[in-house]
XYZ file of N, CA, C and O in Angstrom:
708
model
N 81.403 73.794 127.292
C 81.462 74.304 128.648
C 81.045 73.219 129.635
O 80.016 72.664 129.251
N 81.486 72.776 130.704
C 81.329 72.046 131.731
C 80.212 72.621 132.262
O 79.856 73.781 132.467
N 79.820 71.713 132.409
C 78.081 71.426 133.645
C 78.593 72.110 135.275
O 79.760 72.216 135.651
N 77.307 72.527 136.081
C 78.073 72.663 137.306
C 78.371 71.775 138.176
O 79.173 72.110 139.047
N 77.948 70.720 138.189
C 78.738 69.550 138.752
C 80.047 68.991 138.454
O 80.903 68.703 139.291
N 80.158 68.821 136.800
C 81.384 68.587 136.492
C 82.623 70.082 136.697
O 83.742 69.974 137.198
N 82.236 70.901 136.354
C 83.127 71.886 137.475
C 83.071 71.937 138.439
O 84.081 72.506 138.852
N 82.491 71.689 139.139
C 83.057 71.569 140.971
C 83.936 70.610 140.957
O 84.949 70.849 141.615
N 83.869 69.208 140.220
C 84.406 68.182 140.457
C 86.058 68.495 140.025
O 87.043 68.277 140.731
N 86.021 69.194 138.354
C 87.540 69.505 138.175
C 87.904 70.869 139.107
O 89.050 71.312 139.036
N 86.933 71.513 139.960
C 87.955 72.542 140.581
C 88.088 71.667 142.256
O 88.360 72.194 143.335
N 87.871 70.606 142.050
C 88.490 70.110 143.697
C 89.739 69.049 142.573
O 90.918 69.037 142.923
N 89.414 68.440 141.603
C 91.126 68.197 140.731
C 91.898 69.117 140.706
O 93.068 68.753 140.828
N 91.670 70.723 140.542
C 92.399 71.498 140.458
C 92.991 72.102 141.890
O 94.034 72.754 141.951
N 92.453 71.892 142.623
C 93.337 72.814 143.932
C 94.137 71.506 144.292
O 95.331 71.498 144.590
N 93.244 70.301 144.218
C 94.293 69.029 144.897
C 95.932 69.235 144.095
O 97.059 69.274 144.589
N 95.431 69.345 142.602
C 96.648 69.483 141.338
C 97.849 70.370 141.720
O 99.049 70.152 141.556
N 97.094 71.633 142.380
C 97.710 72.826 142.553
C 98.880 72.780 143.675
O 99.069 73.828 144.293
N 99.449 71.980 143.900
C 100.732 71.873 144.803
C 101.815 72.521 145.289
O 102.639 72.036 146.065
N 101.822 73.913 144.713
C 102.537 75.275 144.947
C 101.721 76.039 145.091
O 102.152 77.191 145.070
N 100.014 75.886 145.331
C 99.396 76.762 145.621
C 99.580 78.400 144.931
O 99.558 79.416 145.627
N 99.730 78.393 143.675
C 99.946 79.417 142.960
C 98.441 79.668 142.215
O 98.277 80.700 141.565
N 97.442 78.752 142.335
C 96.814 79.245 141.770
C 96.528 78.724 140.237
O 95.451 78.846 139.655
N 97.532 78.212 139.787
C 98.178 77.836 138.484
C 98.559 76.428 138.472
O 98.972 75.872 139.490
N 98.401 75.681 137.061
C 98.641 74.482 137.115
C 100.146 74.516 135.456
O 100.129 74.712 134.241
N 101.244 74.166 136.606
C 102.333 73.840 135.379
C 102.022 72.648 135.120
O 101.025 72.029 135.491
N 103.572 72.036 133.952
C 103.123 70.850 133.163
C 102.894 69.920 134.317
O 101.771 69.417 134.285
N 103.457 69.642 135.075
C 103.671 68.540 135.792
C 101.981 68.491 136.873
O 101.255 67.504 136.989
N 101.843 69.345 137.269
C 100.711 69.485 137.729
C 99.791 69.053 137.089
O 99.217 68.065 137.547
N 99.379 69.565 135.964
C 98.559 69.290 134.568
C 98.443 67.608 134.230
O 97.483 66.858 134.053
N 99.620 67.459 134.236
C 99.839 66.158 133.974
C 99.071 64.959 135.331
O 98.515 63.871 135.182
N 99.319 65.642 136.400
C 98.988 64.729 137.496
C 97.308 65.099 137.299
O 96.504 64.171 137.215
N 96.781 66.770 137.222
C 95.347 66.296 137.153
C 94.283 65.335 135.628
O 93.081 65.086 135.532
N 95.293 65.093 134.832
C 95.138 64.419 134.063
C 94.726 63.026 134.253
O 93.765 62.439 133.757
N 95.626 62.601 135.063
C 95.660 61.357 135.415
C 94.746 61.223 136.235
O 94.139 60.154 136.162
N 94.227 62.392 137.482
C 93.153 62.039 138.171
C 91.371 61.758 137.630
O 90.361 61.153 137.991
N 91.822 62.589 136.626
C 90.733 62.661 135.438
C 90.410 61.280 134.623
O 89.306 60.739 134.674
N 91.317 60.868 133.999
C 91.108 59.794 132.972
C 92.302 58.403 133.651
O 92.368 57.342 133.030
N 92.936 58.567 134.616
C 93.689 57.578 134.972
C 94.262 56.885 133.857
O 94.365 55.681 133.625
N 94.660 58.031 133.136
C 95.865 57.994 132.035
C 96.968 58.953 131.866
O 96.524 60.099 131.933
N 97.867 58.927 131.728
C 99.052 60.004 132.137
C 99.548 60.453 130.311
O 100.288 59.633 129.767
N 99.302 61.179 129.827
C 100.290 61.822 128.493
C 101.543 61.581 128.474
O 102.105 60.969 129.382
N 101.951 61.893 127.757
C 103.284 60.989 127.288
C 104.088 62.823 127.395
O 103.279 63.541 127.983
N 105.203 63.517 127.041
C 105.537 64.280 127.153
C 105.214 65.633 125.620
O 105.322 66.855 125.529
N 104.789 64.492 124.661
C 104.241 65.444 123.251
C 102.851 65.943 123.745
O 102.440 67.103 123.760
N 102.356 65.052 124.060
C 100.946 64.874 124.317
C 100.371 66.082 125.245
O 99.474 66.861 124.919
N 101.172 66.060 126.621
C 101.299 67.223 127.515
C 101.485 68.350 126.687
O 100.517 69.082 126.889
N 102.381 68.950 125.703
C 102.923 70.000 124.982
C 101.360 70.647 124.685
O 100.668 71.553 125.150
N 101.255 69.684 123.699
C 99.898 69.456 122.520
C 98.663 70.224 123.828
O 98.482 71.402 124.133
N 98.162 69.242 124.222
C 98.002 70.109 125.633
C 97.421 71.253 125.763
O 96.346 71.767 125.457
N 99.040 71.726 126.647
C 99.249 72.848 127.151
C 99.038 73.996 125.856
O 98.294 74.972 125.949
N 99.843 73.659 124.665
C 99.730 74.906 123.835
C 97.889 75.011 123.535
O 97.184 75.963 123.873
N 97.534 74.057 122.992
C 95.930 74.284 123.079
C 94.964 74.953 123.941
O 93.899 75.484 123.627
N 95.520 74.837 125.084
C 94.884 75.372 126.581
C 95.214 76.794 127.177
O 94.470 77.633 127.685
N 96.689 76.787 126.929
C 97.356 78.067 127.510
C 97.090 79.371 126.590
O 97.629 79.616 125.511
N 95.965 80.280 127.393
C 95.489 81.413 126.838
C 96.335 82.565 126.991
O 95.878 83.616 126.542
N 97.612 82.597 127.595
C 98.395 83.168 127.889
C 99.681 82.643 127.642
O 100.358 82.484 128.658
N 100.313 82.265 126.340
C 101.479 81.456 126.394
C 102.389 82.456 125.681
O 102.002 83.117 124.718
N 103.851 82.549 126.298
C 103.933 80.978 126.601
C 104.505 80.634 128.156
O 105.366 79.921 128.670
N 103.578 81.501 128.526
C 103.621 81.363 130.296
C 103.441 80.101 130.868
O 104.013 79.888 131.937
N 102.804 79.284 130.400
C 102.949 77.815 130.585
C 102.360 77.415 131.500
O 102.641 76.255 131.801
N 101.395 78.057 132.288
C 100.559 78.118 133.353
C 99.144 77.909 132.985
O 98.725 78.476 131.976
N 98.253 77.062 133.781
C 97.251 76.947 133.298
C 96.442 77.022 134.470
O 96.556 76.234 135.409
N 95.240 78.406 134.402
C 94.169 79.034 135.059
C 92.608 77.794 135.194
O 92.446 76.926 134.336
N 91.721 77.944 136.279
C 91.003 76.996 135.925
C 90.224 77.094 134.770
O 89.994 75.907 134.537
N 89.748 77.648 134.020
C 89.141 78.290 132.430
C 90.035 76.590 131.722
O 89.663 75.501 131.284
N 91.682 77.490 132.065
C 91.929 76.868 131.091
C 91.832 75.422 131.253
O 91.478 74.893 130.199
N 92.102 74.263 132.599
C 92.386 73.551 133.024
C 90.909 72.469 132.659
O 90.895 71.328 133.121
N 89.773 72.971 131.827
C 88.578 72.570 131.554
C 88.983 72.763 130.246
O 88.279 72.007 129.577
N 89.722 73.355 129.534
C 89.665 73.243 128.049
C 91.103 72.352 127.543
O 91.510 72.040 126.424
N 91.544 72.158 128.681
C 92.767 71.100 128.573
C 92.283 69.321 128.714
O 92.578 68.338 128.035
N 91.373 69.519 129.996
C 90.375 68.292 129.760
C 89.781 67.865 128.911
O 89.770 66.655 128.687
N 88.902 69.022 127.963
C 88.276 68.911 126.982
C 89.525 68.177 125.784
O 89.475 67.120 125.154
N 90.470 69.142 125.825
C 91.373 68.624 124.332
C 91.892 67.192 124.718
O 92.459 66.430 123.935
N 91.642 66.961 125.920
C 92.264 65.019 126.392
C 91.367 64.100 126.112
O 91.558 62.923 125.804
N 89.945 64.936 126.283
C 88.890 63.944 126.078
C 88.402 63.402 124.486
O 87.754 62.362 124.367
N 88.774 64.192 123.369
C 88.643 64.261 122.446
C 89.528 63.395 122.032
O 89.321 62.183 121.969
N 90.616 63.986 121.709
C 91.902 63.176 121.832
C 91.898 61.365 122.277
O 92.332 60.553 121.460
N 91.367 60.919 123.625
C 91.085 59.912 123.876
C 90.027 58.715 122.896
O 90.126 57.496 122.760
N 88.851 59.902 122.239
C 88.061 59.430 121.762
C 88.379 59.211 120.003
O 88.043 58.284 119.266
N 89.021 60.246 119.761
C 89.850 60.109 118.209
C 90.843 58.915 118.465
O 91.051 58.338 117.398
N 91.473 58.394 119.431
C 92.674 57.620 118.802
C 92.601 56.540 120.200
O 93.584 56.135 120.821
N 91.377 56.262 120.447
C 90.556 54.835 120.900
C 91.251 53.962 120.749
O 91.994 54.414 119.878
N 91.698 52.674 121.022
C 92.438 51.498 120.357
C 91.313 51.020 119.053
O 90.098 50.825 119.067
N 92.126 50.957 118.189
C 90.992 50.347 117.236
C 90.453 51.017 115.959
O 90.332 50.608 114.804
N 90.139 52.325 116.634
C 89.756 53.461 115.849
C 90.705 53.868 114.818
O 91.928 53.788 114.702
N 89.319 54.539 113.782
C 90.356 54.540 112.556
C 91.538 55.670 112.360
O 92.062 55.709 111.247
N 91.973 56.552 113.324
C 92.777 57.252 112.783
C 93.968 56.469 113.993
O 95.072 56.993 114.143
N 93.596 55.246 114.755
C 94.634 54.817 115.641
C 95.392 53.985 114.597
O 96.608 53.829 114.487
N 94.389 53.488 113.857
C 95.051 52.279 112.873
C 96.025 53.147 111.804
O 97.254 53.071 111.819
N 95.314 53.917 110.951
C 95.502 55.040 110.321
C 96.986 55.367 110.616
O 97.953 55.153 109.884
N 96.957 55.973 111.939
C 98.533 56.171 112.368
C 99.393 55.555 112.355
O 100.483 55.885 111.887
N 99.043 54.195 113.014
C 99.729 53.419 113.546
C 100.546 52.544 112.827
O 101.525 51.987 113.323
N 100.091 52.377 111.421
C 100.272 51.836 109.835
C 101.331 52.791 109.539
O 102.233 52.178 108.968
N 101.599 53.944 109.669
C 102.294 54.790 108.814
C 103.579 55.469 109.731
O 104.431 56.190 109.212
N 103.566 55.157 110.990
C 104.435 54.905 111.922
C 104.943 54.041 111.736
O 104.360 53.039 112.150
N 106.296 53.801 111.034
C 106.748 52.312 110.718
C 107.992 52.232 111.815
O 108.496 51.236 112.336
N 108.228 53.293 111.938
C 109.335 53.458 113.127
C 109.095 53.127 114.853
O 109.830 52.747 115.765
N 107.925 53.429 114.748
C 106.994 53.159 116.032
C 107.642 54.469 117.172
O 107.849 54.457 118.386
N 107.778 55.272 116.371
C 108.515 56.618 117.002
C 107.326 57.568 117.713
O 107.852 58.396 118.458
N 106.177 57.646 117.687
C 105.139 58.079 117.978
C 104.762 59.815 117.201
O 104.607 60.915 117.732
N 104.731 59.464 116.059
C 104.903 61.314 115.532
C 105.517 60.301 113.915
O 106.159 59.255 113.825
N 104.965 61.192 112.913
C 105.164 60.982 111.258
C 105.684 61.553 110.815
O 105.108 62.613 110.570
N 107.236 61.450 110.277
C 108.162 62.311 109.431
C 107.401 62.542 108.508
O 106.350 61.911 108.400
N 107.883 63.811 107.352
C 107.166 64.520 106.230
C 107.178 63.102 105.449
O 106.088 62.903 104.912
N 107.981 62.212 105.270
C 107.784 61.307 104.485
C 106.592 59.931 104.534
O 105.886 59.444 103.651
N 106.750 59.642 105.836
C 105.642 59.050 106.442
C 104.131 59.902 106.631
O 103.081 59.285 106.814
N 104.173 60.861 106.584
C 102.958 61.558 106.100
C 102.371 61.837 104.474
O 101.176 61.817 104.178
N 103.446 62.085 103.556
C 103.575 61.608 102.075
C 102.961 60.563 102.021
O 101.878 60.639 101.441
N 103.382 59.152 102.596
C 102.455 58.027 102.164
C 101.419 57.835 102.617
O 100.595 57.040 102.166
N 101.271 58.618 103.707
C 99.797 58.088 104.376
C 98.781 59.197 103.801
O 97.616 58.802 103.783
N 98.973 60.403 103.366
C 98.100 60.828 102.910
C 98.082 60.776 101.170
O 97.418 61.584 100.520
N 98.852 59.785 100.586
C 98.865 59.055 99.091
C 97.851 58.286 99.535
O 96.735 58.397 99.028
N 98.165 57.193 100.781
C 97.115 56.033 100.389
C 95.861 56.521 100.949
O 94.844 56.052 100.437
N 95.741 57.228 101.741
C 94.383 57.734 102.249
C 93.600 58.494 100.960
O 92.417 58.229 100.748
N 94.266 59.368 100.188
C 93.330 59.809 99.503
C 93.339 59.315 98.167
O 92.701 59.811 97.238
N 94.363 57.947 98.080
C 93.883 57.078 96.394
C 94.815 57.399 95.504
O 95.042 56.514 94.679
N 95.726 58.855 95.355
C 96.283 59.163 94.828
C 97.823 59.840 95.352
O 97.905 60.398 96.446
N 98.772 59.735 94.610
C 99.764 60.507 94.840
C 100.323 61.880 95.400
O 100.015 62.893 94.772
N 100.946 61.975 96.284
C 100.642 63.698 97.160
C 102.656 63.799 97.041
O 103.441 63.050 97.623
N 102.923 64.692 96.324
C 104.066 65.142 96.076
C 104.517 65.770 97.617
O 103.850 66.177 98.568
N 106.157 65.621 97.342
C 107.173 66.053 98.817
C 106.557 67.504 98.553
O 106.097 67.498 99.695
N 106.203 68.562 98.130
C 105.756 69.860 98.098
C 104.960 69.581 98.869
O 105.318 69.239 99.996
N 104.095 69.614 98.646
C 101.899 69.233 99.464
C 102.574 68.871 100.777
O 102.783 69.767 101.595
N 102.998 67.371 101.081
C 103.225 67.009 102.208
C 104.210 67.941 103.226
O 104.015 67.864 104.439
N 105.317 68.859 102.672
C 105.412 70.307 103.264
C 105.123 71.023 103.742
O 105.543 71.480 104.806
N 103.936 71.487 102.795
C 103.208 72.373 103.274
C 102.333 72.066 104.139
O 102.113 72.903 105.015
N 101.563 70.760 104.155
C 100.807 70.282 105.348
C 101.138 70.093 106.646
O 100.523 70.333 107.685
N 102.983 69.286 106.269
C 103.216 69.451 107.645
C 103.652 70.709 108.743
O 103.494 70.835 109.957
N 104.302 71.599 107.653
C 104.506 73.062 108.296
C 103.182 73.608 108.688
O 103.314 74.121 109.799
N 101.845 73.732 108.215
C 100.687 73.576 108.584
C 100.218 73.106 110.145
O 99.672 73.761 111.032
N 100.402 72.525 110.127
C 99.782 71.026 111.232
C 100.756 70.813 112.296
O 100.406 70.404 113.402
N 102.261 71.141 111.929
C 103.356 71.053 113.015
C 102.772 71.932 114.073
O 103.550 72.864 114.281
N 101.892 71.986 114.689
C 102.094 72.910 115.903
C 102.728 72.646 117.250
O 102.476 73.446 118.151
N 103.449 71.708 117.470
C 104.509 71.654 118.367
C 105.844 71.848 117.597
O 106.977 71.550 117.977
N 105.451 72.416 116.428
C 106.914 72.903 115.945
C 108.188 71.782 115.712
O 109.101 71.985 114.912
N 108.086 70.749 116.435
C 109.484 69.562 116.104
C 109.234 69.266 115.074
O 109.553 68.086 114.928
N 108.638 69.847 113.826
C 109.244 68.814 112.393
C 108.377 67.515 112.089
O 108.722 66.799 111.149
N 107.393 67.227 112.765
C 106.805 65.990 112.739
C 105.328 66.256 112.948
O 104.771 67.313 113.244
N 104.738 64.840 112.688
C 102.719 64.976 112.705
C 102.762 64.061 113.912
O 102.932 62.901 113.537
N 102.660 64.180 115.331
C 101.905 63.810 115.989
C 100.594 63.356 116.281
O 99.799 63.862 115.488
N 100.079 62.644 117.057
C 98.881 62.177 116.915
C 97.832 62.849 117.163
O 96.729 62.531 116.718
N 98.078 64.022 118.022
C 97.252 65.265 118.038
C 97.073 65.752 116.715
O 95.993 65.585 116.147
N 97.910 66.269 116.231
C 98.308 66.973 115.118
C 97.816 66.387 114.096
O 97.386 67.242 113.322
N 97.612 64.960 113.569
C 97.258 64.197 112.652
C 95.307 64.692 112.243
O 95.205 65.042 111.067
N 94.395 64.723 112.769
C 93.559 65.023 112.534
C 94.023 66.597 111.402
O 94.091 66.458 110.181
N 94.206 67.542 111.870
C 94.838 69.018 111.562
C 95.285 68.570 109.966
O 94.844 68.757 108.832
N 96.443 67.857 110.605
C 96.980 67.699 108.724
C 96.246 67.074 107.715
O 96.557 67.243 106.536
N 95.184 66.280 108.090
C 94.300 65.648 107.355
C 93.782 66.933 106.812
O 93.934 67.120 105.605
N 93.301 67.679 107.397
C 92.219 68.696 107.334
C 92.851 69.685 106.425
O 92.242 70.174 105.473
N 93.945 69.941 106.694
C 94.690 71.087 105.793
C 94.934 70.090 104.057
O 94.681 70.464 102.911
N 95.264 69.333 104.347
C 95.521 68.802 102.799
C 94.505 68.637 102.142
O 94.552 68.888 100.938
N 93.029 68.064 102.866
C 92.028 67.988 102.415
C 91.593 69.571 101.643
O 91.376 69.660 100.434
N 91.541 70.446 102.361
C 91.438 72.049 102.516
C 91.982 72.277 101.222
O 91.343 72.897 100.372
N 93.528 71.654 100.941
C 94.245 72.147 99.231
C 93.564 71.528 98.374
O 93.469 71.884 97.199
N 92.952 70.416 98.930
C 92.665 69.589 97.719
C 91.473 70.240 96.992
O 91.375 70.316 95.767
N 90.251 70.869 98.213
C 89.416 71.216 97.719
C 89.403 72.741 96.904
O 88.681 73.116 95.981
N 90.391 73.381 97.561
C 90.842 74.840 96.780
C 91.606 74.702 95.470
O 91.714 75.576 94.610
N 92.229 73.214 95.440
C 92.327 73.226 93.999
C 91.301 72.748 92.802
O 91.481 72.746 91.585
N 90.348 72.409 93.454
C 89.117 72.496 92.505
C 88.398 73.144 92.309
O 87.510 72.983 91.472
N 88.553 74.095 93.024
C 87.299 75.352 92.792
C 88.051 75.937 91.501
O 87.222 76.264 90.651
N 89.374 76.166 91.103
C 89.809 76.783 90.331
C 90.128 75.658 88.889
O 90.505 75.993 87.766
N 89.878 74.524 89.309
C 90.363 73.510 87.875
C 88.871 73.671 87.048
O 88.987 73.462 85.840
N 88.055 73.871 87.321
C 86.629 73.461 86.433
C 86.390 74.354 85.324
O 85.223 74.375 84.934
N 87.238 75.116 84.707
C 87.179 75.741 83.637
C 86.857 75.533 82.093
O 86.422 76.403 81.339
N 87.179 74.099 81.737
C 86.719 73.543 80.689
C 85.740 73.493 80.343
O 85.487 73.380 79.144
N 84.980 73.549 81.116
C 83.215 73.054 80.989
C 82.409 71.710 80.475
O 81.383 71.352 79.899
N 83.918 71.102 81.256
C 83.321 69.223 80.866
C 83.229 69.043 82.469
O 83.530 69.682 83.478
N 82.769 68.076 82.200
C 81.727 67.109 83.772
C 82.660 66.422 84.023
O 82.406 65.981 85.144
N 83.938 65.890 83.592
C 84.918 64.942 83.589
C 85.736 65.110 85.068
O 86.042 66.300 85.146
N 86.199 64.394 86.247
C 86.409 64.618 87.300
C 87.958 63.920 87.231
O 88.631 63.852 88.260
N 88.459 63.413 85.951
C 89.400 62.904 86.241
C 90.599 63.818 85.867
O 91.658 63.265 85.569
N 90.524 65.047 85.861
C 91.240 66.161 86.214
C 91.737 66.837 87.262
O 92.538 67.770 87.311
N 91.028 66.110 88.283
C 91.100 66.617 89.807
C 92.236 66.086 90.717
O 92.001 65.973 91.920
N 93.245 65.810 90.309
C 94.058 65.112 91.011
C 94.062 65.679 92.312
O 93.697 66.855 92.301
N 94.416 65.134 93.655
C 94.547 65.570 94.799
C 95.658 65.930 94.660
O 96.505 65.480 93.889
N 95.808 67.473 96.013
C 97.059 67.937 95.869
C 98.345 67.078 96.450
O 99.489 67.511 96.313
């Protein structure tokens, strides 16, 4: 939750933002108080990513001041996950060979092979990305990339709760999913 200073500050971003005076901030609006915010502008996934995160009412596409603080919030995070430098910038940025900005199911296959040491079958990487797609185009975005980490990690660990049946200590049964 924002401090009361830092809300006053985004609700004078927000009426400046508000340019149809509706009350409401569409993408484009959103986008401009973005920029007044971090004097960085989203790219058009990025905005999506966004908006669907923010919009408590979608898919009206409008964003209330509530929401227009939890849209900041998901930019600020966002900014701080994929830092220049940082490891899920590199992370990405390695497995983006296309430099397309977003990881086909296949380019997610390898990056979560070499990330977790072992082999992750076209199944797993499926299901992760249908998982994690939440802009729905078919692809892992850089938003989205944290998410799919998390969900594959998530199989990996649900498939061990159920492998330990033998009653040996031996861990090299555990293949990741």
């Amino acid at each position: 939750r924002a401090g009361r200073s830092e809300r006053e500050r985004l609700e004078g971003i927000f009426q400046e933002a508000d340019k149809d005076g509706t009350g409401h901030l569409n993408r484009e609006e959103l986008r401009s108080a973005i920029k007044n915010v971090f004097a960085q502008t989203p790219d058009d996934k990025e905005l999506s990513f966004i908006m669907k995160e923010a919009d408590t009412n979608p898919p009206e596409g409008r964003l209330g001041m509530n929401e227009l603080v939890q849209a900041i919030s998901a930019w600020r995070c966002y900014q701080e996950e994929f830092k220049e430098g940082s490891e899920l910038e590199e992370l990405f940025e390695e497995y983006d060979t296309d430099g397309g900005g977003s990881l086909s199911q296949e380019q997610l296959q390898s990056l979560l092979s070499s990330y977790g040491g072992r082999e992750v079958s076209e199944e797993v990487a499926a299901d992760v990305l249908k998982r994690a797609d939440n802009l729905k185009d078919g692809e892992i975005s850089k938003f989205e990339l944290k998410l799919a980490i998390a969900h594959w990690f998530q199989m990996y660990v649900q498939s061990l709760e159920g492998d330990d049946d033998d009653g040996d200590d031996d861990d090299d049964d555990h293949a990741l999913p």
